[in-house]
Coordinates of N, CA and C in Angstrom, one line a residue:
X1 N -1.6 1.4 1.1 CA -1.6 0.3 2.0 C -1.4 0.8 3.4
X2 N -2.3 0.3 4.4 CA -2.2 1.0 5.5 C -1.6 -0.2 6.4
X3 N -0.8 0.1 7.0 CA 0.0 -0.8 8.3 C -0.1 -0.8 9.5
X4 N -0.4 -1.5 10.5 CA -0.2 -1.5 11.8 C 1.1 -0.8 12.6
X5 N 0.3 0.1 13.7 CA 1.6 0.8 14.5 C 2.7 0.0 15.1
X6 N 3.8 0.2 14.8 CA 4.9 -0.5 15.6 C 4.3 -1.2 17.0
X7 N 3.4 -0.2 17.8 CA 3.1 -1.1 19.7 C 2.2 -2.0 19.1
X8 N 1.6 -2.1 18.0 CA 0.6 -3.0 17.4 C 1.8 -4.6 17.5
X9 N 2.2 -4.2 16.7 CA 3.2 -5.2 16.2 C 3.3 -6.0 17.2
X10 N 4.3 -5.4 18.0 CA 5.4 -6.1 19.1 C 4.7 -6.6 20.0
X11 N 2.8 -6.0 20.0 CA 2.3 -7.0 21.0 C 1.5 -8.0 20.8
X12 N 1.4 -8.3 19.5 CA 0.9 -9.7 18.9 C 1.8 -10.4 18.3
X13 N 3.4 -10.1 18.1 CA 3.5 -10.8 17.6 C 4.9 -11.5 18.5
X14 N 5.3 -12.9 18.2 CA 5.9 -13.8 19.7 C 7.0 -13.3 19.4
X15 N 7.6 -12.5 18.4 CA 9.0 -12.5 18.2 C 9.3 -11.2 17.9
X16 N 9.8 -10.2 18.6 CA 10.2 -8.8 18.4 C 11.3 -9.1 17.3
X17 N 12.4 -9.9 16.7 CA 12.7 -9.9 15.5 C 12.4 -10.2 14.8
X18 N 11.3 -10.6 14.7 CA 10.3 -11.2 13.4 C 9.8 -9.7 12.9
X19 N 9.4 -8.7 14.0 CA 8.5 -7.4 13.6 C 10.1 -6.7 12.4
X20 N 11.1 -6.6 13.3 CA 12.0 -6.1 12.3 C 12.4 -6.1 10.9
X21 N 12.3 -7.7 11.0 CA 12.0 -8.4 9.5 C 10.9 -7.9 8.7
X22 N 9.8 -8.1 9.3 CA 8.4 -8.0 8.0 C 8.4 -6.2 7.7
X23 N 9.1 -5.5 8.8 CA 8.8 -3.9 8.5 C 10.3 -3.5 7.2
X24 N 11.5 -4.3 7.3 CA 12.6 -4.4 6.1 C 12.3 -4.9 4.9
X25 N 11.2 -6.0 5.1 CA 10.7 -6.3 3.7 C 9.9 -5.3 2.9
X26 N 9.5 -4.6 3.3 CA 8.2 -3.5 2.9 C 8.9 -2.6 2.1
X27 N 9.0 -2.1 1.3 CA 10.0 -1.7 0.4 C 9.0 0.1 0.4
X28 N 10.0 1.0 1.0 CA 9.3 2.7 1.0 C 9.6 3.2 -0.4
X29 N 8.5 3.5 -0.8 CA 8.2 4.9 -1.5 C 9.1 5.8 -1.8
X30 N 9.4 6.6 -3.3 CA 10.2 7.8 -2.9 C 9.2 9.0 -3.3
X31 N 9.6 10.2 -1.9 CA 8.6 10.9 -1.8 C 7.7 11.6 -3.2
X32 N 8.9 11.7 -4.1 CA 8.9 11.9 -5.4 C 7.4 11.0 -6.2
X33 N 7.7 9.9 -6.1 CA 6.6 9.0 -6.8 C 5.2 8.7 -5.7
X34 N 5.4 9.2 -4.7 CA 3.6 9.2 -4.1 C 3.3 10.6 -4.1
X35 N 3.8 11.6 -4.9 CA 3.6 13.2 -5.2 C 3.1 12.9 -6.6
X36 N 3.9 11.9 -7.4 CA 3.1 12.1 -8.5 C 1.7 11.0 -8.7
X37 N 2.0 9.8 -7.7 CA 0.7 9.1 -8.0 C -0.7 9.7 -7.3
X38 N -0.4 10.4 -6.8 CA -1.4 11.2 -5.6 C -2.0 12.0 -6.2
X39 N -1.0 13.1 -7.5 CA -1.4 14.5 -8.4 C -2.0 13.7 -9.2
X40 N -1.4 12.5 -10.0 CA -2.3 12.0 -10.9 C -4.0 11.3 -10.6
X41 N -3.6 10.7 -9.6 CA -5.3 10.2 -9.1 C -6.0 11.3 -8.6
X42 N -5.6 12.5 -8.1 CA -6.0 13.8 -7.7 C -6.9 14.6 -8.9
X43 N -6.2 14.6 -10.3 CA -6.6 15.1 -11.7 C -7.9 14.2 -12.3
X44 N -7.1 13.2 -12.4 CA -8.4 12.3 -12.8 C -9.6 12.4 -11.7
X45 N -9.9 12.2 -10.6 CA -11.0 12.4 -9.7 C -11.7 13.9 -10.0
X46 N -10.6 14.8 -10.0 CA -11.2 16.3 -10.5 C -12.2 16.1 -11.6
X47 N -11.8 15.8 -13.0 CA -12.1 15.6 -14.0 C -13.2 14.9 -14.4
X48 N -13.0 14.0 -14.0 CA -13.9 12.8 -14.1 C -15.0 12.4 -13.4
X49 N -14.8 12.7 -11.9 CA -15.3 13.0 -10.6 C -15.6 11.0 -10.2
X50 N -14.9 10.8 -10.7 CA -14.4 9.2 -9.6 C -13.0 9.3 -9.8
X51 N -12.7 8.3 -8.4 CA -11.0 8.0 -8.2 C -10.5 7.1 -9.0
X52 N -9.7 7.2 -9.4 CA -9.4 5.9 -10.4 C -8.7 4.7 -9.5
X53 N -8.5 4.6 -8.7 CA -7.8 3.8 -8.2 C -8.5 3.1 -6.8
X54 N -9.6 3.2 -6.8 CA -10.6 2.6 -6.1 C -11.7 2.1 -7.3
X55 N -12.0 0.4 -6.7 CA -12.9 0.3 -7.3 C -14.2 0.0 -7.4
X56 N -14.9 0.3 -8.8 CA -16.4 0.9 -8.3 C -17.3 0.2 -7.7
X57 N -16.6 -1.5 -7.9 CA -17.8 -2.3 -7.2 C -17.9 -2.5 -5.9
X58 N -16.5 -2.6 -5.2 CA -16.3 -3.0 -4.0 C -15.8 -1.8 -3.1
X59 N -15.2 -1.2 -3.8 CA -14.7 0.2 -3.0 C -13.1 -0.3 -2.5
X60 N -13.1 -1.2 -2.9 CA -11.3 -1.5 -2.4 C -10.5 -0.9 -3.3
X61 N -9.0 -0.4 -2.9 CA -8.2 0.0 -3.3 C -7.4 -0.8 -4.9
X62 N -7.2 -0.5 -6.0 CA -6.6 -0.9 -6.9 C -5.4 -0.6 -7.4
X63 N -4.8 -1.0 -8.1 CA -3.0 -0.8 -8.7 C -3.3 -1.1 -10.2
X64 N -2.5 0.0 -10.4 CA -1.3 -0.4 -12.2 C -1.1 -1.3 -12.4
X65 N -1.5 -2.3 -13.3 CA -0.3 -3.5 -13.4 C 0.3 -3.3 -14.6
X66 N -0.3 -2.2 -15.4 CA 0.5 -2.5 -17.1 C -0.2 -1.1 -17.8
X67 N 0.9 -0.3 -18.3 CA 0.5 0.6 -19.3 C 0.4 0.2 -20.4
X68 N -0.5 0.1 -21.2 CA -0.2 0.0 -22.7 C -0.4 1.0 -23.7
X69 N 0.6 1.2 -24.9 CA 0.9 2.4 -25.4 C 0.3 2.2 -27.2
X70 N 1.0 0.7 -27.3 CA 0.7 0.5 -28.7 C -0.8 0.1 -29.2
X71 N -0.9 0.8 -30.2 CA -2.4 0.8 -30.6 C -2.9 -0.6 -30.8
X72 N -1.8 -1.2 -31.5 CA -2.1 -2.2 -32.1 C -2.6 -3.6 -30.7
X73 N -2.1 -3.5 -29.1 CA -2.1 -4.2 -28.4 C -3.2 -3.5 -27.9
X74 N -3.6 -2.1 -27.6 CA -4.6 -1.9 -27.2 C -6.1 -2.0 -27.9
X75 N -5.8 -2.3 -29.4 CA -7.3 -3.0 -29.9 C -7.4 -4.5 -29.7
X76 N -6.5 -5.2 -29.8 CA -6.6 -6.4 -29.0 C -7.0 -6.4 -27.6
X77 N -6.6 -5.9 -26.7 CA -6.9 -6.1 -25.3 C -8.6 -5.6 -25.6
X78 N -9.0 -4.4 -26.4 CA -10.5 -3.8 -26.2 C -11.6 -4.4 -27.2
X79 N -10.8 -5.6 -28.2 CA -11.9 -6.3 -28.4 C -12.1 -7.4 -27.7
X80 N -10.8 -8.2 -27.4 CA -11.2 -9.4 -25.9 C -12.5 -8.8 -25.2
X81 N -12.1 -7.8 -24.1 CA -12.7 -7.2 -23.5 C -14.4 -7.7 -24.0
X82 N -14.5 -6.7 -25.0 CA -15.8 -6.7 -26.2 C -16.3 -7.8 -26.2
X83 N -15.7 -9.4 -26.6 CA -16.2 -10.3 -27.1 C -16.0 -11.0 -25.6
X84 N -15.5 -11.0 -24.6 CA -15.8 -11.2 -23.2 C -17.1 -11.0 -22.9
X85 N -17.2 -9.4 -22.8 CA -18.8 -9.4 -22.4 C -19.8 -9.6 -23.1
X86 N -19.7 -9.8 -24.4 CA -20.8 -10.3 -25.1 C -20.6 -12.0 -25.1
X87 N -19.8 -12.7 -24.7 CA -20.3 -13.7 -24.7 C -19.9 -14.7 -25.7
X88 N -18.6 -13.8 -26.3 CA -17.7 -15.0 -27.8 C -16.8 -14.8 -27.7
X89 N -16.6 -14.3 -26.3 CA -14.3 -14.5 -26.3 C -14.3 -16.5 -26.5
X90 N -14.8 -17.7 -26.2 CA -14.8 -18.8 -26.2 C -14.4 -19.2 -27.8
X91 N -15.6 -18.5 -28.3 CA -15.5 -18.9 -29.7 C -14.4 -18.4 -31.0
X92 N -14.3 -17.0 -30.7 CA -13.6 -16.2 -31.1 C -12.1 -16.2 -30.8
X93 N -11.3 -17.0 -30.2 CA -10.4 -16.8 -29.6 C -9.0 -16.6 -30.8
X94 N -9.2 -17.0 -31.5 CA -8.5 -17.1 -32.9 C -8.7 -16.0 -33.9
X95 N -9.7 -14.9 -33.6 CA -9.3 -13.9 -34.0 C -8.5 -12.8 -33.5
X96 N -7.8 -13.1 -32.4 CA -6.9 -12.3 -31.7 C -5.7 -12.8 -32.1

C-alpha cells in the first residue's frame, strides 16, 4: 500500500490533526513479517515466473484472505469453483 508524503498531507488536508489521526490509524508492519511476505512472493515469482500477489487481469495488487489446510474444505471450495465456471454452481448447490 503506498501512502502520500506527510507535505502531501498537511497541504490538502483543512486540519493538521486530522493528518495525525489517519497516519495512527494505519497500523505498521513488523519488519519481521514484510521479510517474510516479500521472501515468500519473491520464491513463488522465481518459480513460477508470475507474482502471486498481483493480479493477472488488472495488474492491481491482491491480499490473503484465508489459508485453507483441510482437504476436505479444499475440495469443496475447488469444486464450487468447478461448477461456477461451468455453469451449475445454481443448480448444484446442494451438493456441497
Amino acid at each position: 500500500m503506498r501512502l502520500a508524503p506527510q507535505g502531501w498531507k498537511e497541504k490538502h488536508l483543512d486540519n493538521p490533526a486530522e493528518t495525525k489521526q489517519l497516519s495512527a490509524e494505519i497500523p505498521e508492519c513488523p519488519v519481521e513479517q514484510k521479510v517474510q511476505k516479500s521472501t515468500w512472493a519473491r520464491l513463488i515469482k522465481k518459480v513460477y515466473g508470475t507474482d502471486p500477489l498481483v493480479c493477472p487481469r488488472c495488474g492491481a495488487d491482491m491480499k490473503i484472505l484465508a489459508i485453507v489446510i483441510d482437504p476436505g474444505e479444499t475440495e469443496k471450495i475447488l469444486k464450487a469453483f468447478w461448477l461456477r465456471s461451468a455453469g451449475l454452481l445454481p443448480i448444484l448447490t446442494w451438493l456441497l
